[in-house]
Coordinates of C-alpha atoms and ligand atoms in Angstrom, one line a residue:
X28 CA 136.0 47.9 86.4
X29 CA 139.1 50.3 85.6
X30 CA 138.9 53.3 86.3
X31 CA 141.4 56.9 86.2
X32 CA 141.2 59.1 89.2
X33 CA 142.2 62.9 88.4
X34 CA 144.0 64.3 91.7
X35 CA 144.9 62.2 94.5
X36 CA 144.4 64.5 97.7
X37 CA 141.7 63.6 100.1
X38 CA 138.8 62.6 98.1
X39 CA 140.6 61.3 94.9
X40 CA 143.1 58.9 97.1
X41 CA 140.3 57.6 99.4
X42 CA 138.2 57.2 96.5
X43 CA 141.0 55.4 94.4
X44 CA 141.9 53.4 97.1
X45 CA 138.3 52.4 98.0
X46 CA 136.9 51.7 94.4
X47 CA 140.3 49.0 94.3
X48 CA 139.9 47.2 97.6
X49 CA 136.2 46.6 95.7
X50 CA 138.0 45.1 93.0
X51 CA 138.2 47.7 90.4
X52 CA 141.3 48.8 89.1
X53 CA 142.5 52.1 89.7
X54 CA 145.0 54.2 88.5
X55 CA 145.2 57.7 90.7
X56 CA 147.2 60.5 88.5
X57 CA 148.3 63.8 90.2
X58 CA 150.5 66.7 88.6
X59 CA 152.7 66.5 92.1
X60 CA 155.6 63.9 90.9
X61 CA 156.6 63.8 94.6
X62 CA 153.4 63.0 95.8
X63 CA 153.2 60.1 93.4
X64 CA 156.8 58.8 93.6
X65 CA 155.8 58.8 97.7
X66 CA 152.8 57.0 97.0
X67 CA 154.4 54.2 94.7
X68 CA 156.9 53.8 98.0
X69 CA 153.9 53.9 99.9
X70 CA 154.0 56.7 101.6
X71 CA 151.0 59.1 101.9
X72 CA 150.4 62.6 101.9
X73 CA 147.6 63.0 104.6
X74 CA 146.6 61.2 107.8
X75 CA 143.3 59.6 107.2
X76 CA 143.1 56.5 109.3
X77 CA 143.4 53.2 108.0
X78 CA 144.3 54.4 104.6
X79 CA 147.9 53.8 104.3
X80 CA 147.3 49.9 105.2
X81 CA 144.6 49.7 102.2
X82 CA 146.8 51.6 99.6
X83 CA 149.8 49.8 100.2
X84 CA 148.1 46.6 99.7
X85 CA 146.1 47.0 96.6
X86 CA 149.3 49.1 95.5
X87 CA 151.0 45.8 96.1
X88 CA 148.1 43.3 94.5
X89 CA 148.5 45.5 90.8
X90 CA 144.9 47.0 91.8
X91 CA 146.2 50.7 92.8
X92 CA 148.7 52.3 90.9
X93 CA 149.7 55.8 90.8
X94 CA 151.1 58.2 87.0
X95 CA 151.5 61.7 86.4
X96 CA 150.7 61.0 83.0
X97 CA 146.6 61.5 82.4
X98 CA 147.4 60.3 79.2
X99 CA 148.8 56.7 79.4
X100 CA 146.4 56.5 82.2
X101 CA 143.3 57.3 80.3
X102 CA 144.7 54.2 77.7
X103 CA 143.3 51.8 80.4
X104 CA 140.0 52.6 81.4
X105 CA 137.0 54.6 80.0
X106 CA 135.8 56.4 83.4
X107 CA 137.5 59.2 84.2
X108 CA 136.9 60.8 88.0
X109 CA 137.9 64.5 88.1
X110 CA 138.7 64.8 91.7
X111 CA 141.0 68.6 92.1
X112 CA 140.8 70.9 94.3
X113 CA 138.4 73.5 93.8
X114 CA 139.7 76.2 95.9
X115 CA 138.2 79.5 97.2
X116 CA 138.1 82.3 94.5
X117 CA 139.2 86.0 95.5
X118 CA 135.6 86.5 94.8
X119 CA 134.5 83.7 97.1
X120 CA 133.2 81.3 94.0
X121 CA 134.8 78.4 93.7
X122 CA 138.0 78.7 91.2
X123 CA 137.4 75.7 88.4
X124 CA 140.8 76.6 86.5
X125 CA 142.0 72.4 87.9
X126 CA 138.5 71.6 87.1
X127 CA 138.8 73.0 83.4
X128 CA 142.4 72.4 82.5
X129 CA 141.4 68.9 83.4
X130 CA 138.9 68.8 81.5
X131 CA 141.0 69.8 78.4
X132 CA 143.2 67.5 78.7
X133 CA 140.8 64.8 78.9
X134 CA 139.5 66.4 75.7
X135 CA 143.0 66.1 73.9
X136 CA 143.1 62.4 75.1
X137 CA 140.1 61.3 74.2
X138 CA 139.8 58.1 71.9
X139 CA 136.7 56.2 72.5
X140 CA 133.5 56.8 74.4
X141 CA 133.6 57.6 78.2
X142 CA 132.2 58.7 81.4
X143 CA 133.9 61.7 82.6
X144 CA 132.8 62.4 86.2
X145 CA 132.5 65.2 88.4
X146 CA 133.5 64.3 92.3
X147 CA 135.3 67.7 93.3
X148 CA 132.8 69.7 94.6
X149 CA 131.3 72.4 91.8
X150 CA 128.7 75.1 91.5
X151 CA 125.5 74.0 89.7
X152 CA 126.3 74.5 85.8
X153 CA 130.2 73.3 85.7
X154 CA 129.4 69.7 84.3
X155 CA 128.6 72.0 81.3
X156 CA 131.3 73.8 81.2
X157 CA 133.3 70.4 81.1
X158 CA 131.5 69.1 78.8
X159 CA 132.2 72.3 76.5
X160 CA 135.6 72.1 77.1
X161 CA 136.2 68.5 76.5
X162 CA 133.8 68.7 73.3
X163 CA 136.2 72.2 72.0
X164 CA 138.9 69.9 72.1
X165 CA 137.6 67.0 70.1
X166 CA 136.3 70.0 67.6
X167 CA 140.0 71.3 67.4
X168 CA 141.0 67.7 66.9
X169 CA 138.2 67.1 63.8
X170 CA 137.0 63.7 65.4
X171 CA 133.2 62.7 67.0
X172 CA 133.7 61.1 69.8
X173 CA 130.9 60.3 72.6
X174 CA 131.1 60.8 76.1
X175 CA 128.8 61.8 78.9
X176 CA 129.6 64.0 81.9
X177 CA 127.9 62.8 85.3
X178 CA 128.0 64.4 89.2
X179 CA 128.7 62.2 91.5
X180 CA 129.6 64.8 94.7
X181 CA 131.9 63.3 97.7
X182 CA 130.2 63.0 101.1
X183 CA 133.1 62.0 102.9
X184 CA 134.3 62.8 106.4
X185 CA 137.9 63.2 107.0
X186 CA 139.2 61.3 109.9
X187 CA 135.9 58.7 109.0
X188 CA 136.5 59.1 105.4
X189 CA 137.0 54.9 104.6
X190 CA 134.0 54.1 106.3
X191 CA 131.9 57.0 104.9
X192 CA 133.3 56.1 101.3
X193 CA 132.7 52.0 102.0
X194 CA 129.5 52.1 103.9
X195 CA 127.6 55.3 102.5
X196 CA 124.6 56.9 103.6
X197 CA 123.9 57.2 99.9
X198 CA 125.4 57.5 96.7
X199 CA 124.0 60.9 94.6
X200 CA 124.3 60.7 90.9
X201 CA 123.5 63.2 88.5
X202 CA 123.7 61.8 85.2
X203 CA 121.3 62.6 82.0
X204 CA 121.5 59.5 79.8
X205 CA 120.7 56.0 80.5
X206 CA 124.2 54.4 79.2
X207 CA 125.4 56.9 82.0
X208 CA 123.5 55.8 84.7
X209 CA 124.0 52.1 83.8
X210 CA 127.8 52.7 84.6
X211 CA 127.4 54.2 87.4
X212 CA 124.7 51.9 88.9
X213 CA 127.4 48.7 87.9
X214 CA 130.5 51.1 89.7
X215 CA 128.7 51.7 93.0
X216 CA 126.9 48.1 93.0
X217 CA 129.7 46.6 95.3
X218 CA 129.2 49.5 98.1
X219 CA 125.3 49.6 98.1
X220 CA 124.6 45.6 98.7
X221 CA 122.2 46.0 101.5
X222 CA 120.2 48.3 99.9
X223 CA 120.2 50.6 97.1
X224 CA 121.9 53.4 97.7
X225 CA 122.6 55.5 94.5
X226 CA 119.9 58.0 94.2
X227 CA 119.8 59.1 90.5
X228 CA 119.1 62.6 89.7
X229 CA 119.9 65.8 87.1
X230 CA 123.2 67.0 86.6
X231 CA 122.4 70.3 88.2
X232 CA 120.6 68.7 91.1
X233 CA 123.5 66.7 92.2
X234 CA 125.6 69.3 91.9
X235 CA 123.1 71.4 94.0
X236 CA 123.0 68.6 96.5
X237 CA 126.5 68.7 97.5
X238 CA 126.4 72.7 98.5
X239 CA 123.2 72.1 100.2
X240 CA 124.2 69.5 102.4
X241 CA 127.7 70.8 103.7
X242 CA 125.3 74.6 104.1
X243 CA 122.8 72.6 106.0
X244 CA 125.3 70.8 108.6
X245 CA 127.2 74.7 108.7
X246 CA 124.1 76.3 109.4
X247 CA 123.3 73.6 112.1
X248 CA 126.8 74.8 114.0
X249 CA 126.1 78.5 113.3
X250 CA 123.0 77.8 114.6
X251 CA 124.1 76.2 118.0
X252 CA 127.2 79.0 118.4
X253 CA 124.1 81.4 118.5
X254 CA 122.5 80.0 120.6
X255 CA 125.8 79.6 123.1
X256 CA 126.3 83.2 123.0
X257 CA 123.0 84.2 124.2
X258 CA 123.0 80.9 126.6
X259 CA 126.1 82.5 128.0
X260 CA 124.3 86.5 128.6
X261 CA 121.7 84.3 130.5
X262 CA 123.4 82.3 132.6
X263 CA 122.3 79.2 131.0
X264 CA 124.2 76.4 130.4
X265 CA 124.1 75.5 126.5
X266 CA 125.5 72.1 127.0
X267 CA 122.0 71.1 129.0
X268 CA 120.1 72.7 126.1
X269 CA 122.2 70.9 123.3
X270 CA 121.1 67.7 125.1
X271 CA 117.6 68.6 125.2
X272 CA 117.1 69.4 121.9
X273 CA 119.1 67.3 120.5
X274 CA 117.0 64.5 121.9
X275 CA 114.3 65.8 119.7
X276 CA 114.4 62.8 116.9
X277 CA 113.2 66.3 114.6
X278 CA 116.7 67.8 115.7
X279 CA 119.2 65.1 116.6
X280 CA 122.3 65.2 118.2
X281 CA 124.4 65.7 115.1
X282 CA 126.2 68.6 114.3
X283 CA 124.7 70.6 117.1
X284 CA 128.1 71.0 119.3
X285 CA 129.0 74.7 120.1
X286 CA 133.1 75.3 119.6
X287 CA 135.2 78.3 118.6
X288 CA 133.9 78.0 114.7
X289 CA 133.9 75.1 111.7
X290 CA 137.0 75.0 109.9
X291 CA 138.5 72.7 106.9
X292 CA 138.6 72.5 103.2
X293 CA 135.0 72.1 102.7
X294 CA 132.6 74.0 105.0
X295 CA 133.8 77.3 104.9
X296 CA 134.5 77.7 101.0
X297 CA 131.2 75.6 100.1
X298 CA 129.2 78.0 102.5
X299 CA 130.8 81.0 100.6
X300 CA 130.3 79.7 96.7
X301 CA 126.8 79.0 97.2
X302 CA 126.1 82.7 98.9
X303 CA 127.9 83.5 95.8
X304 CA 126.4 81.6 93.3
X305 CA 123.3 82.8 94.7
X306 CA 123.7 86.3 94.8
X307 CA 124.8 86.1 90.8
X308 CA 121.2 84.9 89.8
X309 CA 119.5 87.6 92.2
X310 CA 118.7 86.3 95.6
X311 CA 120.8 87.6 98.7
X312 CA 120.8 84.5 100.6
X313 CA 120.6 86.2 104.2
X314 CA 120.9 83.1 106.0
X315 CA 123.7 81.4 104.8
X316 CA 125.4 85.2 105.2
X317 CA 124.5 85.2 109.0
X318 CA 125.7 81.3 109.2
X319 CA 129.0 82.4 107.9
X320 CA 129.7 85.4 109.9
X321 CA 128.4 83.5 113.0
X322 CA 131.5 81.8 111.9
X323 CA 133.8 84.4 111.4
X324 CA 133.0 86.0 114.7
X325 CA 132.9 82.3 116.6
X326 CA 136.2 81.6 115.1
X327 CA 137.6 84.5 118.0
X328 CA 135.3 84.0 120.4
X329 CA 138.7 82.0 122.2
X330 CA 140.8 84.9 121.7
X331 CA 138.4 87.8 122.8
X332 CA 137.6 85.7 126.0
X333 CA 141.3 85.9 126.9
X334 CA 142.0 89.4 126.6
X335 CA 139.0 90.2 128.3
X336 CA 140.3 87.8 130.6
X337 CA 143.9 88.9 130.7
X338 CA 144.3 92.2 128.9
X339 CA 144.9 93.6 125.1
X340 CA 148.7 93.3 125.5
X341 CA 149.9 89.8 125.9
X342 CA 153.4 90.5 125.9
X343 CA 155.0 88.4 128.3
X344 CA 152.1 85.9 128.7
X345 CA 152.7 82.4 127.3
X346 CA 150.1 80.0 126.1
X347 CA 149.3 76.1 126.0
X348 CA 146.9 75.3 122.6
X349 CA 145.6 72.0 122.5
X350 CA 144.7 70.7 119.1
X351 CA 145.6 72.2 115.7
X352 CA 143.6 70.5 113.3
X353 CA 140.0 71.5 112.1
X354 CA 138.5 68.7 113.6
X355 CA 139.8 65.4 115.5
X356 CA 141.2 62.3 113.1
X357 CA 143.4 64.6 110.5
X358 CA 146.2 66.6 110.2
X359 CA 144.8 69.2 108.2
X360 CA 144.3 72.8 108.8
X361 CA 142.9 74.6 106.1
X362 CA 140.7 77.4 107.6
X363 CA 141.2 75.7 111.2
X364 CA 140.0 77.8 114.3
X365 CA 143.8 77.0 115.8
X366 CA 145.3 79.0 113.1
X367 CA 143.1 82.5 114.1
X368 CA 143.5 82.1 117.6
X369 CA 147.5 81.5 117.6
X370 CA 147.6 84.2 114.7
X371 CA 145.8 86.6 117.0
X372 CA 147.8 85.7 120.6
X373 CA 151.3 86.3 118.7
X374 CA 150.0 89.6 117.2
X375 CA 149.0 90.9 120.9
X376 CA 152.5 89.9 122.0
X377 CA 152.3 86.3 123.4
X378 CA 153.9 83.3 123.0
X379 CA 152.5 80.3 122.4
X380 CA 153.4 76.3 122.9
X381 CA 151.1 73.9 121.0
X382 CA 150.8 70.2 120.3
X383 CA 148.7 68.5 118.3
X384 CA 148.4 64.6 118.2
X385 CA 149.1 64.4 114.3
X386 CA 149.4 67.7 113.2
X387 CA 152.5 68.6 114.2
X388 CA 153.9 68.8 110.7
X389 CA 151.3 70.5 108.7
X390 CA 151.7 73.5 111.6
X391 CA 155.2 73.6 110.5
X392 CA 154.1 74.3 107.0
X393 CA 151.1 76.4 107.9
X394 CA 153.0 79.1 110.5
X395 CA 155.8 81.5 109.6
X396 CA 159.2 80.0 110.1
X397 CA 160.3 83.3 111.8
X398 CA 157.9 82.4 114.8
X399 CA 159.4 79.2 115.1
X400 CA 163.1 81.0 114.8
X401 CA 162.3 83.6 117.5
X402 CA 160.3 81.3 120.0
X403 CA 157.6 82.9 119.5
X404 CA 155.9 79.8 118.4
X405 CA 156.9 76.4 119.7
X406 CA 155.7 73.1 118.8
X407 CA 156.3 70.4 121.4
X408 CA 156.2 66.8 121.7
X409 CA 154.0 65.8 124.3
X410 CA 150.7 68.0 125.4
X411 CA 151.3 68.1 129.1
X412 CA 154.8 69.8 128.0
X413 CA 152.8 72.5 126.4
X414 CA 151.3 73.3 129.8
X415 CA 155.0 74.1 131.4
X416 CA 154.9 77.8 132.9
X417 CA 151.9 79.2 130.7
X418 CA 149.4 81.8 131.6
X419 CA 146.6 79.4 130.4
X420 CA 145.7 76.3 128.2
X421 CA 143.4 76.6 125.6
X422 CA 141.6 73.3 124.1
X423 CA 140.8 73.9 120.7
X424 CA 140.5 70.3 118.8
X425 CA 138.7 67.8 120.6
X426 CA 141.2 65.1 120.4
X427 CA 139.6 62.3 122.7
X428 CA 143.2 62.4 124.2
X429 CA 142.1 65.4 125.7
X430 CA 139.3 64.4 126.9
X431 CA 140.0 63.3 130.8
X432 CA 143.3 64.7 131.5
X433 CA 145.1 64.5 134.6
X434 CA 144.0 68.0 136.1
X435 CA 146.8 68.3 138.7
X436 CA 149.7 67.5 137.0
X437 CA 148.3 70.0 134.7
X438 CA 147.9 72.8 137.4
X439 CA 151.4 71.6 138.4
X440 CA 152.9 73.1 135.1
X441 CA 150.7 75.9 134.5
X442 CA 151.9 79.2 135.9
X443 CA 148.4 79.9 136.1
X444 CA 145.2 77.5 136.2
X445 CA 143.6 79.2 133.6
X446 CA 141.6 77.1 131.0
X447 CA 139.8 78.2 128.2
X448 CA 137.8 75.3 126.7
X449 CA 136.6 76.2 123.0
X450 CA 135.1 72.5 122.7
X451 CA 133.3 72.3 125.9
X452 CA 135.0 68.9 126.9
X453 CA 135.5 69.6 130.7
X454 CA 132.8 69.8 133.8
X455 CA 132.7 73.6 134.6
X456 CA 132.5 72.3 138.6
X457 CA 134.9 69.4 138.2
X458 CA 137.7 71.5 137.3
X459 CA 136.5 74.9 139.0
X460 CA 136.6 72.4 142.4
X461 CA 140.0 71.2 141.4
X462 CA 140.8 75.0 141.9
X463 CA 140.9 76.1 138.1
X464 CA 139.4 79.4 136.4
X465 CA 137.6 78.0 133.5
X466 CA 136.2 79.5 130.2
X467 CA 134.0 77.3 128.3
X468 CA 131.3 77.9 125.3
X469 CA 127.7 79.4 126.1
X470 CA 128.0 77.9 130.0
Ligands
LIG527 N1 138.6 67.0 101.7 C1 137.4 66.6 102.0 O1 137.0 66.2 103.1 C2 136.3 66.7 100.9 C3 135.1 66.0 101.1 C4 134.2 66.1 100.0 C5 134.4 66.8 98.9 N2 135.6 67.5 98.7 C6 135.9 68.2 97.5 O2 136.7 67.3 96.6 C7 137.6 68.1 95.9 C8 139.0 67.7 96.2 O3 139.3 68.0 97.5 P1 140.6 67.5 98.3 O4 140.5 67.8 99.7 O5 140.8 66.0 97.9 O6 141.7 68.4 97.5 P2 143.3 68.3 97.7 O7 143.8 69.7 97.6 O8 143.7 67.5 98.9 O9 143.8 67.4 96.4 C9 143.6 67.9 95.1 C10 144.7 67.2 94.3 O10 144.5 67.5 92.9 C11 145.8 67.6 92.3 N3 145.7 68.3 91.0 C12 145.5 69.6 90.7 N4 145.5 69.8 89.4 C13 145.6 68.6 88.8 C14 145.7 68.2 87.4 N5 145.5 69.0 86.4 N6 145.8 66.8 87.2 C15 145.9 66.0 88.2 N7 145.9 66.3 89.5 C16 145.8 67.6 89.8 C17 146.6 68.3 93.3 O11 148.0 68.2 93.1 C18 146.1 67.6 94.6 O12 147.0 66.5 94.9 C19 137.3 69.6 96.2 O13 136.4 70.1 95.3 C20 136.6 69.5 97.6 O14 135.8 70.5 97.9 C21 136.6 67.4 99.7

């Protein structure tokens, strides 16, 4: 099948990329030229891995190609993926302006019928207000064209994004007319072989569906940091209650891991548009309001356990952080729990040394340059060489790198053996034995 993918970030290049190694032909269009003139040289814009390897290839067999022009590309193909960002709002709803202008310039190209579909992730009611748009244009334009607008939400996990996107759970559509779902059932055929796994459903519903499941998984992590924190006024360890419940087949272990707060493009913002789409048609969702301020507050758990620790002024004190990405398996740090607690330890006067295993450059972008001039901020190669004459290392991704570390050349380095786990990787006795001070979550 041939098909246009609108925005090639995350979703939109793993999708592209995915739909060709199935054999369709894809043509991924983004307004950043440099971002496609990389692409065409394959080189990519994000860490995802095993990515690069399947875009170069199709790039190379004519199945993956890459425009800034929407136009020529929609030429080709008659199903058009809108996959933009939909970023926070200053109100907390999610801003549709990529969405819409999108949409109106699919409008202004349109020439025969097509499926425009929705994969950026979008309040219940914006596959209307796409289909407005796009049918405004073809008004302005004086010509009838048909064309149905279909949800088809992204499920996938970065860093296990290719095999979420190739081997789904399942596959939601929202579409409302047969000729819809027929092209949809034919696009997805070649990644549901085993069993079916598109579940059709309304428009609204699908779009519904997405903000319910990333609020669900949210809430489960809110849930567990809750229960950490009272764990930890008990003097119970959390990590023997995750394991009991989460060997309740009703619970599961999923999802159920207390840390210093959920991060990432998703989580956060989707949590925050649906309180907000929720409390514009008169319900205050008070859950999902405690499940994001459990967030907020979780997100400096790390840093109000050092100063409690070590004192409000940390001027003079240096510090080891250990991970800088949301999560293990990507570079990126959108609303990452490293970017609070490094924020917070340079405003109270410290300095701070940090590696990350592939996001070194991303923290270049993310952090002022001026902490980088000054020292205040230094990004090293290697993670033991973060650990040279600080006051304390703190663990804040879960790289499996970091997992079983070699604890004395790490007290070796350390000016102090202080460490202040935020993903509860260590054995609180292993490495108090081995003569450390240790913080973890809820233990
Ligand atoms: N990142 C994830 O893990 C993930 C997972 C599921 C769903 N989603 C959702 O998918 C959507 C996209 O997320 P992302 O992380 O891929 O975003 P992203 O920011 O990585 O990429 C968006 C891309 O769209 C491009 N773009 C913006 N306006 C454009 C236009 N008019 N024409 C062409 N390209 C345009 C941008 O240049 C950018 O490259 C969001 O709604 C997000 O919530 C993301």
């Amino acid at each position: 099948m041939k098909i246009t993918m609108i925005g090639t970030g995350y979703v939109g290049l793993v999708s592209g990329a995915c739909f060709s190694e199935m054999g369709s032909r894809v043509t991924c269009v983004d307004v950043d030229e440099k971002k496609i003139e990389n692409l065409k040289q394959g080189i990519l814009p994000i860490y995802e891995p095993g990515l690069e390897a399947m875009v170069v290839q199709n790039h190379a067999e004519g199945l993956l190609d890459f425009s800034t022009s929407l136009a020529r590309a929609m030429k080709t193909s008659s199903i058009y993926f809108i996959a933009v960002g939909t970023p926070q709002g200053e109100d907390g709803s999610a801003d549709l302006t990529y969405v819409i202008t999108v949409a109106a310039e699919i409008g202004k190209n349109l020439d025969k019928y097509a499926v425009i579909v929705d994969k950026s992730t979008v309040p219940v009611g914006t596959a209307d207000k796409v289909r407005a748009t796009i049918q405004k244009e073809l008004d302005l334009r004086g010509v009838d064209i048909g064309f149905d607008v279909v949800s088809n939400p992204e499920f996938l996990k970065e860093g296990a994004a290719l095999n979420d996107f190739m081997k789904p759970d399942r596959i939601i559509v929202g579409a409302d007319t047969e000729s819809a779902r027929k092209v949809m059932k034919r696009l997805y055929a070649p990644f549901s072989r085993n069993r079916d796994k598109v579940i059709f459903m309304s428009v609204r519903d699908a779009e519904m569906t997405k903000y319910a499941a990333n609020s669900m998984l949210a809430t489960k992590i809110s849930f567990m940091n809750e229960v950490a924190n009272i764990c930890e006024r008990l003097g119970v360890d959390v990590e023997n209650v995750r394991k009991g419940i989460g060997s309740d087949a009703r619970i599961g272990y999923s999802f159920i891991y207390p840390g210093c707060g959920y991060g990432g493009s998703c989580f956060p913002k989707d949590v925050k548009a649906l309180i907000r789409t929720s409390a514009e048609n008169g319900f205050e969702p008070d859950l999902l309001n405690a499940v994001e301020r459990r967030n907020e507050l979780q997100k400096l758990w790390l840093f109000q356990k050092i100063i409690h620790r070590l004192g409000e002024d940390l001027t003079g004190r240096s510090f080891a952080v250990w991970g800088l990405s949301f999560k293990p398996g990507t570079d990126d740090m959108r609303e990452a729990s490293s970017v609070v607690l490094i924020n917070k330890l340079i405003e109270a006067g410290a300095v701070v040394r940090a590696y990350d295993p592939v996001a070194m450059a991303e923290a270049g972008r993310v952090f002022p340059h001026a902490w980088f001039d000054d020292g205040r901020l230094v990004l090293v190669d290697q993670s033991y060489e973060a650990l040279d004459g600080v006051d304390a290392m703190v663990l804040v991704t879960e790289w499996k790198t970091f997992r079983q570390p070699d604890f004395n050349d790490m007290k070796a380095r350390m000016a102090k053996p202080l460490i202040f786990d935020g993903r509860n990787q260590y054995d609180p006795e292993e490495v108090r034995d081995l003569g450390f001070e240790y913080f973890g979550i809820g233990r």
